Structure formats: structure tokens, C-alpha cells
Amino acid sequence: MSSLSAIQFGIDEKAARVVQKHPRLAAMLPAEVDELVTGFLSAKALAAAVSDLQVESVDLTDELDASLRAGEVPDAAELVDRYATAKRKADELRAVRAELAALPVRFVSDIVRMINEEVRVMPDVLAEELDELLDRAAEVVAQLDGIDSAEAAVDAEKAAEWRQLKTHAAELAELRSAQIALARLEDPLNLTPGSAGLALLLFGGIERVVPDLARRLTSQVRNAITGDAITTLPFPLFDLGSPLHLLAVLRNRNLLQPHVARPEEIAERLAAVHGASEPAAVQPDRTRSAQLGGEHEAMRDMSRRARNATIATPKVLQPWD
């Protein structure tokens, strides 16, 4: 795994900065990057050592002043040789320092070039890791059938399983964070927090679960008790580290189709979602959701339970962490 923490990438080296920030992405880099990082650190150490070297400084004026006043004339050949040697060494040291100062920069340029090449395939690796993670977490979720909170897990003597679920949820959040950071390198405008574009990036079937996705994400209702604004979604869609998010994803995996998409892969879907959005005063078409069968009905039930839980607790959908 490449350790990039010692390198300060430039503001325009965005892909390198993203990979540096996410250990999961840095772990995907080839071994040659480790060699380049080692070369960078070695070059910096060598440049610093050479920078500390000193050469003899010869000031002929000060040195000869006293001798000449006393009538002493130094050996001309020896004086010239001594002065020329000192000047040559000083010039050579400056030249070596300049050469060595450029070495770390060259290593960083090679690292950035290699990272820019590797980020093209990183979404594919993340997609495989997502499937593997969800498969592992599905075993735990199966053991938590009917359990939607830590309290219920304790009552059912499944506290250990709930802790496992939270561990998987934290890993999912870390993976999704890396995915989103990569995607925003290509399209920062359509993948803002809480946006329809972000929802499509995470799920291949979210617009079937929430047909009026764009409207729901832009219009909010208020909690009857607290007055807090809440988004009327059937599960905590963007709370990626929440156990409830992972439970919903795995219990409705076939419907939601969690995936790792690239921005260009969701462009048509995003246009369709925004094109189908309705004014806030217009009620969404319920006939489309009725066509989705039992799985969609389960998602609607979850939405109703979430709204009921919101009335009882000020903190929306997060009292179970």
C-alpha cells in the first residue's frame, strides 16, 4: 500500500489529492508507486544533506590587507590556486544543490502521472469491493430479520450481530466516500450532497423506488413536534454509515440495485429524473409505485415507520447509532 502522506500535491493535482485522502484508493495503486514514493523521500533527504554542506569562503581583500600593509607579498601561484579552488567548489555545490532540488519534483510528477492513469479503473475495483461487502453484510442482516434498532437487537439477544452490522455500515460509508470523491473529479456540479445525481450514482434503481425523486429531494416537510425540516424518503438514503441505510439496501437489494457508476453512465437517467419532477403543489402519481409489487410496498411501509419515528424523536432516523 502506497503511503502518500509525506507528499504535498498541488491544488491542480486533484486526482492525486483524492487518492491520498482515501486509503482504500491508495491501496489500489501498483507497487511502482511505492518505489516512487521511496525515491521522493530519499531525494528530499539527499537534497537536505547537500544543502547543509559548507565550502571554504575566501575573501582576498580582508586576507591580503594586513599582509600587504606589513610589506608581505604572498606566493602568487599559491594564492590563485587557493582562491580558484574555493570558488570552483562553491560553484559546484550550487550546481549540485540545483540538480538535487529538482529530483523530488520529478518523482512527484511521475507519481501524479501514474495516479491519473490508475483512477480510470478504480471505479471498477470499487464495484467489486461493494458487491463483496454487501454479500458479507447480507449474512448478518439475515440474522437480524425484523430487527430495526439496537434496542430491538438487544431484546432479541442479537447485540453482537448489530455491532457487526455497524462495522459493515462504517466500511460501506468509507467505500462510498471514495466512490463519490472519484466521481466528483469528473462532475462536481451534479453530485452535490443530497442531490438526485448522487442518488443515481449510488443506486441503479432508486428512481423506481422513489419515482418523484427530484421533487422529494428539493421539497421538505416539517416535523410536527420539533419543526425540523425532513426529507420524505423511504430510508436514510444519504446517511451512508447508518445501520438503517445498510438494512434498507440489503433488504431491498434487487430493487435498489446498489452499484458504482461513473458520472457519464447516469447522465441520461439524471436528465429523465429532472424532466419527470413535478411542482411541489402537485401530488406524485401513485400508480407507478403500485406497479412495483411487494418490494416497493415494503419500502413505502419503511417510509411511514420513519415518519412516525420522527414524530417521537427529534433526531430523524438516527437514534439507533
Short mmCIF file of C-alpha atoms in Angstrom, two decimals, residues 82-235:
data_model
loop_
_atom_site.label_atom_id
_atom_site.label_comp_id
_atom_site.label_asym_id
_atom_site.label_seq_id
_atom_site.Cartn_x
_atom_site.Cartn_y
_atom_site.Cartn_z
CA ARG A 82 43.63 28.57 -3.30
CA TYR A 83 41.12 31.18 -4.45
CA ALA A 84 40.23 29.31 -7.66
CA THR A 85 39.72 26.04 -5.78
CA ALA A 86 37.41 27.63 -3.24
CA LYS A 87 35.40 29.41 -5.96
CA ARG A 88 35.13 26.22 -8.03
CA LYS A 89 33.88 24.22 -5.05
CA ALA A 90 31.28 26.89 -4.24
CA ASP A 91 30.05 26.93 -7.85
CA GLU A 92 29.92 23.14 -8.00
CA LEU A 93 28.00 22.97 -4.73
CA ARG A 94 25.42 25.43 -6.02
CA ALA A 95 25.03 23.39 -9.22
CA VAL A 96 24.59 20.13 -7.29
CA ARG A 97 22.04 21.74 -4.98
CA ALA A 98 20.02 22.93 -8.01
CA GLU A 99 20.11 19.45 -9.57
CA LEU A 100 19.05 17.72 -6.37
CA ALA A 101 16.26 20.24 -5.70
CA ALA A 102 14.64 19.15 -8.97
CA LEU A 103 14.74 15.42 -8.12
CA PRO A 104 11.81 15.34 -5.63
CA VAL A 105 9.70 17.33 -8.10
CA ARG A 106 10.43 14.78 -10.80
CA PHE A 107 9.37 11.91 -8.54
CA VAL A 108 6.12 13.72 -7.66
CA SER A 109 5.39 14.30 -11.35
CA ASP A 110 5.83 10.58 -12.03
CA ILE A 111 3.55 9.71 -9.09
CA VAL A 112 0.84 12.09 -10.29
CA ARG A 113 1.03 10.70 -13.83
CA MET A 114 0.66 7.14 -12.57
CA ILE A 115 -2.27 8.06 -10.28
CA ASN A 116 -4.04 9.79 -13.17
CA GLU A 117 -3.77 6.57 -15.14
CA GLU A 118 -4.95 4.34 -12.30
CA VAL A 119 -8.04 6.36 -11.31
CA ARG A 120 -9.64 5.37 -14.61
CA VAL A 121 -10.05 1.76 -13.41
CA MET A 122 -10.62 2.43 -9.72
CA PRO A 123 -14.45 2.56 -10.05
CA ASP A 124 -14.36 -0.99 -11.44
CA VAL A 125 -12.38 -2.18 -8.43
CA LEU A 126 -14.75 -0.35 -6.08
CA ALA A 127 -17.71 -2.06 -7.76
CA GLU A 128 -16.23 -5.48 -7.00
CA GLU A 129 -15.47 -4.44 -3.43
CA LEU A 130 -19.03 -3.15 -2.99
CA ASP A 131 -20.55 -6.45 -4.09
CA GLU A 132 -18.20 -8.37 -1.80
CA LEU A 133 -19.04 -6.13 1.15
CA LEU A 134 -22.79 -6.39 0.59
CA ASP A 135 -22.52 -10.18 0.31
CA ARG A 136 -20.73 -10.31 3.67
CA ALA A 137 -23.18 -7.92 5.31
CA ALA A 138 -26.18 -9.85 3.93
CA GLU A 139 -25.35 -12.77 6.22
CA VAL A 140 -25.63 -10.50 9.26
CA VAL A 141 -28.79 -8.82 8.00
CA ALA A 142 -30.41 -12.21 7.54
CA GLN A 143 -29.81 -12.87 11.25
CA LEU A 144 -31.46 -9.53 12.10
CA ASP A 145 -34.75 -10.32 10.35
CA GLY A 146 -37.42 -7.99 11.71
CA ILE A 147 -34.93 -6.00 13.83
CA ASP A 148 -34.54 -2.30 13.04
CA SER A 149 -32.76 -0.88 16.10
CA ALA A 150 -30.05 -1.58 18.62
CA GLU A 151 -32.69 -1.86 21.37
CA ALA A 152 -34.59 -4.49 19.43
CA ALA A 153 -31.33 -6.35 18.79
CA VAL A 154 -30.53 -6.40 22.50
CA ASP A 155 -34.03 -7.61 23.33
CA ALA A 156 -33.62 -10.41 20.79
CA GLU A 157 -30.16 -11.25 22.17
CA LYS A 158 -28.55 -10.20 18.89
CA ALA A 159 -26.40 -7.33 20.14
CA ALA A 160 -23.29 -8.93 18.61
CA GLU A 161 -24.97 -9.09 15.22
CA TRP A 162 -25.97 -5.43 15.48
CA ARG A 163 -22.37 -4.49 16.25
CA GLN A 164 -21.30 -6.43 13.16
CA LEU A 165 -23.89 -4.52 11.16
CA LYS A 166 -22.47 -1.20 12.37
CA THR A 167 -18.98 -2.33 11.39
CA HIS A 168 -20.20 -3.19 7.89
CA ALA A 169 -22.06 0.14 7.70
CA ALA A 170 -18.89 2.05 8.57
CA GLU A 171 -17.00 0.17 5.86
CA LEU A 172 -19.77 0.93 3.38
CA ALA A 173 -19.58 4.64 4.21
CA GLU A 174 -15.82 4.60 3.64
CA LEU A 175 -16.19 2.83 0.31
CA ARG A 176 -18.97 5.16 -0.85
CA SER A 177 -16.95 8.19 0.19
CA ALA A 178 -14.10 7.05 -2.05
CA GLN A 179 -16.53 6.40 -4.91
CA ILE A 180 -18.13 9.83 -4.60
CA ALA A 181 -14.77 11.60 -4.40
CA LEU A 182 -13.64 9.93 -7.62
CA ALA A 183 -16.89 10.75 -9.41
CA ARG A 184 -16.72 14.41 -8.36
CA LEU A 185 -13.39 14.70 -10.16
CA GLU A 186 -15.40 14.35 -13.37
CA ASP A 187 -18.67 16.03 -12.40
CA PRO A 188 -18.67 18.17 -9.25
CA LEU A 189 -21.83 20.10 -10.21
CA ASN A 190 -24.34 17.24 -10.47
CA LEU A 191 -23.05 15.23 -7.50
CA THR A 192 -23.53 17.67 -4.66
CA PRO A 193 -24.58 16.35 -1.22
CA GLY A 194 -28.23 15.29 -1.15
CA SER A 195 -28.71 15.62 -4.92
CA ALA A 196 -30.56 13.38 -7.33
CA GLY A 197 -27.31 12.85 -9.21
CA LEU A 198 -25.70 11.46 -6.09
CA ALA A 199 -28.63 9.10 -5.50
CA LEU A 200 -28.35 7.78 -9.07
CA LEU A 201 -24.60 7.36 -8.67
CA LEU A 202 -25.19 5.04 -5.71
CA PHE A 203 -28.25 3.09 -6.89
CA GLY A 204 -29.33 1.79 -10.26
CA GLY A 205 -32.99 1.52 -9.25
CA ILE A 206 -33.58 4.46 -6.91
CA GLU A 207 -35.91 6.27 -9.33
CA ARG A 208 -38.18 3.22 -9.35
CA VAL A 209 -38.28 3.16 -5.55
CA VAL A 210 -38.85 6.92 -5.44
CA PRO A 211 -40.50 7.87 -8.76
CA ASP A 212 -40.67 11.55 -7.79
CA LEU A 213 -37.04 11.59 -6.59
CA ALA A 214 -36.10 15.11 -7.69
CA ARG A 215 -39.20 16.65 -6.10
CA ARG A 216 -38.70 14.81 -2.82
CA LEU A 217 -35.11 15.92 -2.58
CA THR A 218 -35.95 19.58 -3.13
CA SER A 219 -39.20 19.85 -1.17
CA GLN A 220 -39.32 19.25 2.56
CA VAL A 221 -41.93 18.73 5.24
CA ARG A 222 -41.68 19.72 8.88
CA ASN A 223 -41.62 17.53 11.95
CA ALA A 224 -44.94 18.11 13.75
CA ILE A 225 -43.25 18.30 17.15
CA THR A 226 -39.86 19.88 16.59
CA GLY A 227 -40.47 21.84 13.39
CA ASP A 228 -37.27 20.38 11.92
CA ALA A 229 -37.19 20.01 8.15
CA ILE A 230 -37.13 16.41 6.96
CA THR A 231 -36.91 14.87 3.52
CA THR A 232 -39.70 12.40 2.77
CA LEU A 233 -37.62 9.46 1.63
CA PRO A 234 -38.38 5.81 2.44
CA PHE A 235 -35.00 5.25 4.11
#
